[in-house]
Every structure is written in structure tokens, then in C-alpha cells.
Short mmCIF file of N, CA and C in Angstrom, two decimals:
data_model
loop_
_atom_site.label_atom_id
_atom_site.label_comp_id
_atom_site.label_asym_id
_atom_site.label_seq_id
_atom_site.Cartn_x
_atom_site.Cartn_y
_atom_site.Cartn_z
N MET A 1 107.18 113.81 77.01
CA MET A 1 106.72 113.79 78.41
C MET A 1 105.58 114.78 78.57
N ASN A 2 104.55 114.33 79.22
CA ASN A 2 103.38 115.17 79.46
C ASN A 2 103.60 116.02 80.69
N GLY A 3 102.97 117.19 80.75
CA GLY A 3 103.15 118.11 81.85
C GLY A 3 102.25 117.87 83.05
N VAL A 4 101.43 116.82 83.04
CA VAL A 4 100.50 116.57 84.14
C VAL A 4 101.28 116.01 85.34
N ASP A 5 101.18 116.69 86.47
CA ASP A 5 101.81 116.23 87.71
C ASP A 5 100.77 115.38 88.45
N ILE A 6 100.81 114.08 88.22
CA ILE A 6 99.77 113.18 88.75
C ILE A 6 99.69 113.22 90.27
N PRO A 7 100.81 113.12 91.01
CA PRO A 7 100.68 113.20 92.48
C PRO A 7 100.02 114.50 92.96
N ARG A 8 100.33 115.61 92.29
CA ARG A 8 99.72 116.88 92.68
C ARG A 8 98.21 116.87 92.42
N VAL A 9 97.82 116.34 91.27
CA VAL A 9 96.40 116.25 90.93
C VAL A 9 95.68 115.33 91.91
N VAL A 10 96.33 114.23 92.28
CA VAL A 10 95.72 113.29 93.23
C VAL A 10 95.54 113.98 94.59
N ARG A 11 96.54 114.73 95.04
CA ARG A 11 96.42 115.46 96.32
C ARG A 11 95.29 116.47 96.29
N ARG A 12 95.23 117.26 95.22
CA ARG A 12 94.17 118.27 95.10
C ARG A 12 92.79 117.62 95.08
N GLY A 13 92.65 116.57 94.30
CA GLY A 13 91.37 115.87 94.22
C GLY A 13 91.00 115.21 95.53
N SER A 14 92.00 114.68 96.23
CA SER A 14 91.75 114.03 97.52
C SER A 14 91.23 115.04 98.54
N ARG A 15 91.78 116.23 98.52
CA ARG A 15 91.29 117.27 99.44
C ARG A 15 89.82 117.59 99.13
N LEU A 16 89.49 117.73 97.86
CA LEU A 16 88.10 117.99 97.49
C LEU A 16 87.20 116.83 97.90
N PHE A 17 87.64 115.61 97.61
CA PHE A 17 86.87 114.42 97.95
C PHE A 17 86.63 114.36 99.46
N ASN A 18 87.67 114.55 100.24
CA ASN A 18 87.56 114.45 101.70
C ASN A 18 86.70 115.55 102.30
N ARG A 19 86.45 116.61 101.56
CA ARG A 19 85.53 117.67 102.00
C ARG A 19 84.11 117.43 101.51
N GLY A 20 83.90 116.30 100.85
CA GLY A 20 82.56 115.98 100.35
C GLY A 20 82.24 116.63 99.02
N ARG A 21 83.23 117.17 98.36
CA ARG A 21 83.04 117.82 97.06
C ARG A 21 83.37 116.80 95.96
N TYR A 22 82.56 115.77 95.90
CA TYR A 22 82.83 114.63 95.02
C TYR A 22 82.79 115.01 93.54
N LEU A 23 81.85 115.83 93.17
CA LEU A 23 81.73 116.22 91.76
C LEU A 23 82.93 117.07 91.34
N ASP A 24 83.41 117.93 92.22
CA ASP A 24 84.60 118.74 91.91
C ASP A 24 85.84 117.85 91.79
N ALA A 25 85.98 116.88 92.68
CA ALA A 25 87.11 115.94 92.59
C ALA A 25 87.03 115.15 91.30
N GLN A 26 85.83 114.69 90.97
CA GLN A 26 85.64 113.93 89.75
C GLN A 26 86.04 114.76 88.53
N ALA A 27 85.62 116.00 88.48
CA ALA A 27 85.93 116.87 87.34
C ALA A 27 87.44 117.11 87.22
N LEU A 28 88.10 117.34 88.34
CA LEU A 28 89.55 117.56 88.34
C LEU A 28 90.28 116.33 87.82
N TRP A 29 89.94 115.16 88.37
CA TRP A 29 90.60 113.93 87.95
C TRP A 29 90.29 113.60 86.49
N GLU A 30 89.06 113.86 86.07
CA GLU A 30 88.70 113.56 84.68
C GLU A 30 89.45 114.46 83.71
N GLU A 31 89.55 115.72 84.03
CA GLU A 31 90.30 116.64 83.17
C GLU A 31 91.76 116.20 83.07
N SER A 32 92.34 115.80 84.18
CA SER A 32 93.73 115.33 84.17
C SER A 32 93.88 114.02 83.43
N TRP A 33 92.88 113.16 83.54
CA TRP A 33 92.89 111.87 82.84
C TRP A 33 93.04 112.07 81.33
N ARG A 34 92.40 113.09 80.82
CA ARG A 34 92.41 113.34 79.37
C ARG A 34 93.81 113.58 78.82
N THR A 35 94.69 114.17 79.62
CA THR A 35 96.02 114.52 79.14
C THR A 35 97.13 113.76 79.88
N ALA A 36 96.77 112.82 80.73
CA ALA A 36 97.76 112.08 81.52
C ALA A 36 98.53 111.09 80.66
N PRO A 37 99.72 110.74 81.10
CA PRO A 37 100.46 109.68 80.41
C PRO A 37 99.67 108.37 80.48
N THR A 38 99.86 107.53 79.53
CA THR A 38 99.11 106.28 79.41
C THR A 38 99.15 105.47 80.70
N GLU A 39 100.31 105.39 81.33
CA GLU A 39 100.45 104.54 82.53
C GLU A 39 99.67 105.07 83.74
N ALA A 40 99.22 106.31 83.72
CA ALA A 40 98.47 106.87 84.85
C ALA A 40 96.97 106.94 84.57
N ARG A 41 96.56 106.65 83.36
CA ARG A 41 95.16 106.85 83.00
C ARG A 41 94.20 105.93 83.74
N ALA A 42 94.51 104.65 83.88
CA ALA A 42 93.60 103.73 84.58
C ALA A 42 93.45 104.13 86.04
N PHE A 43 94.54 104.58 86.65
CA PHE A 43 94.50 105.03 88.04
C PHE A 43 93.56 106.22 88.19
N LEU A 44 93.72 107.22 87.33
CA LEU A 44 92.85 108.39 87.39
C LEU A 44 91.41 108.04 87.06
N GLU A 45 91.22 107.15 86.10
CA GLU A 45 89.86 106.73 85.76
C GLU A 45 89.17 106.08 86.96
N ALA A 46 89.92 105.30 87.73
CA ALA A 46 89.34 104.67 88.93
C ALA A 46 88.94 105.74 89.95
N LEU A 47 89.76 106.78 90.10
CA LEU A 47 89.39 107.86 91.03
C LEU A 47 88.16 108.61 90.53
N VAL A 48 88.05 108.80 89.23
CA VAL A 48 86.86 109.42 88.64
C VAL A 48 85.63 108.59 88.98
N GLN A 49 85.73 107.27 88.82
CA GLN A 49 84.61 106.38 89.13
C GLN A 49 84.25 106.44 90.61
N LEU A 50 85.26 106.43 91.46
CA LEU A 50 85.03 106.48 92.91
C LEU A 50 84.28 107.76 93.28
N ALA A 51 84.78 108.89 92.80
CA ALA A 51 84.13 110.17 93.11
C ALA A 51 82.72 110.22 92.52
N GLY A 52 82.57 109.71 91.32
CA GLY A 52 81.24 109.68 90.70
C GLY A 52 80.26 108.84 91.50
N GLY A 53 80.73 107.71 91.99
CA GLY A 53 79.88 106.85 92.81
C GLY A 53 79.44 107.55 94.09
N PHE A 54 80.36 108.25 94.72
CA PHE A 54 80.00 108.95 95.95
C PHE A 54 79.08 110.14 95.68
N HIS A 55 79.27 110.79 94.55
CA HIS A 55 78.35 111.87 94.20
C HIS A 55 76.93 111.31 94.01
N LEU A 56 76.83 110.21 93.28
CA LEU A 56 75.51 109.59 93.09
C LEU A 56 74.89 109.19 94.42
N ARG A 57 75.69 108.60 95.28
CA ARG A 57 75.20 108.10 96.56
C ARG A 57 74.77 109.23 97.48
N ARG A 58 75.61 110.20 97.65
CA ARG A 58 75.36 111.25 98.65
C ARG A 58 74.42 112.35 98.16
N ARG A 59 74.57 112.74 96.92
CA ARG A 59 73.80 113.89 96.45
C ARG A 59 72.49 113.50 95.77
N ARG A 60 72.45 112.28 95.24
CA ARG A 60 71.26 111.89 94.49
C ARG A 60 70.57 110.67 95.06
N GLY A 61 71.12 110.09 96.13
CA GLY A 61 70.49 108.94 96.76
C GLY A 61 70.57 107.67 95.93
N GLY A 62 71.52 107.61 95.00
CA GLY A 62 71.65 106.45 94.13
C GLY A 62 72.14 105.22 94.87
N MET A 63 71.70 104.08 94.37
CA MET A 63 72.12 102.82 94.98
C MET A 63 72.94 101.99 94.00
N ARG A 64 72.26 101.37 93.05
CA ARG A 64 72.94 100.42 92.17
C ARG A 64 74.03 101.07 91.33
N GLY A 65 73.75 102.22 90.75
CA GLY A 65 74.75 102.90 89.94
C GLY A 65 75.95 103.32 90.77
N ALA A 66 75.68 103.84 91.96
CA ALA A 66 76.76 104.26 92.85
C ALA A 66 77.60 103.07 93.28
N GLU A 67 76.94 102.00 93.68
CA GLU A 67 77.65 100.80 94.11
C GLU A 67 78.50 100.23 92.96
N HIS A 68 77.95 100.24 91.76
CA HIS A 68 78.68 99.73 90.61
C HIS A 68 79.93 100.56 90.33
N LEU A 69 79.80 101.87 90.32
CA LEU A 69 80.96 102.73 90.07
C LEU A 69 82.04 102.55 91.14
N MET A 70 81.63 102.50 92.40
CA MET A 70 82.60 102.32 93.48
C MET A 70 83.28 100.97 93.37
N SER A 71 82.52 99.93 93.07
CA SER A 71 83.09 98.58 92.95
C SER A 71 84.07 98.50 91.79
N GLN A 72 83.73 99.10 90.66
CA GLN A 72 84.63 99.09 89.51
C GLN A 72 85.94 99.81 89.85
N ALA A 73 85.83 100.92 90.54
CA ALA A 73 87.03 101.66 90.94
C ALA A 73 87.93 100.79 91.82
N LEU A 74 87.35 100.09 92.77
CA LEU A 74 88.14 99.26 93.67
C LEU A 74 88.83 98.12 92.93
N VAL A 75 88.16 97.53 91.96
CA VAL A 75 88.77 96.46 91.16
C VAL A 75 90.00 97.00 90.43
N THR A 76 89.86 98.15 89.80
CA THR A 76 90.98 98.74 89.07
C THR A 76 92.13 99.09 90.00
N LEU A 77 91.82 99.65 91.16
CA LEU A 77 92.86 100.09 92.09
C LEU A 77 93.64 98.95 92.71
N GLU A 78 93.14 97.73 92.63
CA GLU A 78 93.89 96.56 93.13
C GLU A 78 95.28 96.50 92.50
N ASP A 79 95.39 96.92 91.26
CA ASP A 79 96.67 96.86 90.55
C ASP A 79 97.68 97.88 91.05
N TYR A 80 97.28 98.77 91.93
CA TYR A 80 98.16 99.85 92.38
C TYR A 80 98.58 99.72 93.84
N ARG A 81 98.33 98.57 94.44
CA ARG A 81 98.77 98.33 95.82
C ARG A 81 100.28 98.38 95.91
N PRO A 82 100.86 98.79 96.96
CA PRO A 82 100.27 99.30 98.19
C PRO A 82 99.98 100.81 98.14
N ALA A 83 100.67 101.50 97.21
CA ALA A 83 100.48 102.94 97.11
C ALA A 83 100.83 103.37 95.68
N ALA A 84 100.21 104.46 95.25
CA ALA A 84 100.52 105.00 93.93
C ALA A 84 100.23 106.49 93.90
N HIS A 85 101.12 107.21 93.26
CA HIS A 85 100.93 108.65 93.03
C HIS A 85 100.61 109.41 94.32
N GLY A 86 101.21 108.96 95.42
CA GLY A 86 101.03 109.64 96.70
C GLY A 86 99.80 109.24 97.47
N LEU A 87 99.06 108.24 97.01
CA LEU A 87 97.83 107.80 97.65
C LEU A 87 98.04 106.42 98.28
N ASP A 88 97.58 106.25 99.51
CA ASP A 88 97.65 104.96 100.20
C ASP A 88 96.54 104.06 99.65
N VAL A 89 96.88 103.27 98.66
CA VAL A 89 95.90 102.43 97.98
C VAL A 89 95.45 101.28 98.87
N ASP A 90 96.35 100.71 99.67
CA ASP A 90 95.94 99.64 100.60
C ASP A 90 94.83 100.11 101.53
N ALA A 91 95.03 101.28 102.15
CA ALA A 91 94.01 101.81 103.07
C ALA A 91 92.72 102.09 102.32
N LEU A 92 92.84 102.66 101.12
CA LEU A 92 91.65 102.96 100.32
C LEU A 92 90.86 101.68 100.05
N LEU A 93 91.53 100.64 99.60
CA LEU A 93 90.84 99.40 99.27
C LEU A 93 90.18 98.77 100.49
N ASN A 94 90.87 98.78 101.60
CA ASN A 94 90.31 98.19 102.82
C ASN A 94 89.10 98.98 103.32
N GLU A 95 89.26 100.27 103.46
CA GLU A 95 88.21 101.09 104.04
C GLU A 95 87.03 101.31 103.10
N PHE A 96 87.31 101.58 101.85
CA PHE A 96 86.23 101.79 100.89
C PHE A 96 85.55 100.47 100.53
N GLY A 97 86.31 99.38 100.55
CA GLY A 97 85.71 98.06 100.36
C GLY A 97 84.70 97.76 101.46
N ASP A 98 85.05 98.07 102.70
CA ASP A 98 84.12 97.89 103.82
C ASP A 98 82.89 98.77 103.64
N TYR A 99 83.09 99.99 103.16
CA TYR A 99 81.96 100.90 102.95
C TYR A 99 81.01 100.33 101.89
N VAL A 100 81.55 99.84 100.79
CA VAL A 100 80.71 99.28 99.72
C VAL A 100 79.93 98.07 100.24
N GLU A 101 80.56 97.24 101.04
CA GLU A 101 79.85 96.10 101.64
C GLU A 101 78.72 96.58 102.55
N TRP A 102 78.97 97.62 103.31
CA TRP A 102 77.94 98.18 104.17
C TRP A 102 76.77 98.72 103.35
N VAL A 103 77.09 99.41 102.24
CA VAL A 103 76.05 99.94 101.35
C VAL A 103 75.19 98.79 100.83
N ARG A 104 75.83 97.71 100.43
CA ARG A 104 75.08 96.55 99.93
C ARG A 104 74.17 95.98 101.01
N SER A 105 74.66 95.90 102.22
CA SER A 105 73.86 95.32 103.30
C SER A 105 72.71 96.22 103.71
N LEU A 106 72.90 97.51 103.59
CA LEU A 106 71.86 98.47 103.96
C LEU A 106 70.69 98.43 102.98
N GLY A 107 71.02 98.36 101.70
CA GLY A 107 69.99 98.22 100.69
C GLY A 107 69.18 99.47 100.37
N ARG A 108 69.51 100.57 100.97
CA ARG A 108 68.79 101.82 100.69
C ARG A 108 69.68 102.99 101.09
N PRO A 109 69.42 104.16 100.53
CA PRO A 109 70.21 105.33 100.92
C PRO A 109 69.85 105.78 102.33
N HIS A 110 70.81 106.25 103.04
CA HIS A 110 70.59 106.81 104.37
C HIS A 110 71.59 107.94 104.54
N ARG A 111 71.16 109.15 104.21
CA ARG A 111 72.08 110.28 104.14
C ARG A 111 72.88 110.52 105.41
N PHE A 112 72.27 110.44 106.56
CA PHE A 112 72.99 110.71 107.80
C PHE A 112 74.02 109.62 108.08
N ALA A 113 73.61 108.37 108.03
CA ALA A 113 74.53 107.26 108.29
C ALA A 113 75.65 107.22 107.25
N ASP A 114 75.31 107.47 105.99
CA ASP A 114 76.33 107.50 104.95
C ASP A 114 77.42 108.51 105.28
N GLY A 115 77.00 109.70 105.66
CA GLY A 115 77.95 110.76 105.96
C GLY A 115 78.90 110.41 107.07
N LEU A 116 78.45 109.63 108.02
CA LEU A 116 79.30 109.24 109.14
C LEU A 116 80.27 108.12 108.78
N ARG A 117 79.94 107.33 107.77
CA ARG A 117 80.72 106.14 107.45
C ARG A 117 81.70 106.31 106.30
N ILE A 118 81.60 107.38 105.53
CA ILE A 118 82.45 107.52 104.35
C ILE A 118 83.90 107.67 104.78
N PRO A 119 84.75 106.78 104.26
CA PRO A 119 86.19 106.90 104.59
C PRO A 119 86.81 108.11 103.89
N ARG A 120 88.02 108.39 104.29
CA ARG A 120 88.78 109.49 103.69
C ARG A 120 89.93 108.91 102.88
N LEU A 121 90.30 109.61 101.84
CA LEU A 121 91.48 109.25 101.07
C LEU A 121 92.70 109.69 101.88
N ARG A 122 93.72 108.84 101.90
CA ARG A 122 94.90 109.12 102.71
C ARG A 122 96.15 109.18 101.85
N ALA A 123 97.05 110.06 102.23
CA ALA A 123 98.33 110.13 101.56
C ALA A 123 99.18 108.93 101.95
N ALA A 124 100.02 108.51 101.03
CA ALA A 124 100.92 107.39 101.29
C ALA A 124 102.10 107.83 102.11
#
């Protein structure tokens, strides 16, 4: 049995993510992914992708790469409905899916509007 407490790591990363510290959340989840049990690795990898996508979008003005990372994360997280490791996956998929669609429709970075529209990760 591995010593990684996945729900605790998800909570800590979610707090960082919800404060806009996407790179810090990504680093935390990625470090945990390296030593996580096999059954939790895809879940953590999806969170790494989600945080990476938001970092690209918000801090670097990325479009296609950010959209791709976020979309890949959402596809992987479909397998974890309705909730996993203390995270409300249904809410995440609905709200972040809407955000990704909005990003696609916008077609360009818009730092102010992005900041107002980014959903928050929610506990289950």
C-alpha cells in the first residue's frame, strides 16, 4: 500500500487551483501522481492536465494548447462520475465543459473575461 493520501492531495491542489495558483496545483498533483497507486494515476493525471491548461490560458495567453489540455482532462474525468477522491466530478465536467466551449467560441485570450468565467473545483 502506498502512503499517498489522494483525497488530501486533491483537496490541497483544489485550494491552490481555486486561488488561481494553477502551476502550484499542477506541481502538487504531478508529484503525487508519480507515487500514487495505479488506480488513482489517471485521475491525478487529468487534474495535472486541467491545471496545466489553465496555467497556459491565464498566464501565457495560450489557446490551442490550453484548450487541448483542458479537453483531454475532461475526457479522462468522465470515467470518475459522479465523484472521486472527494471531488465533485459531475459539477467539474458540467462547469469546466461549458468554460471550454466558451473558450472555443471566443477564439482568442481575454484575461479579464477569463478570470470572471473560470469555474471552481468543488468538494463532493
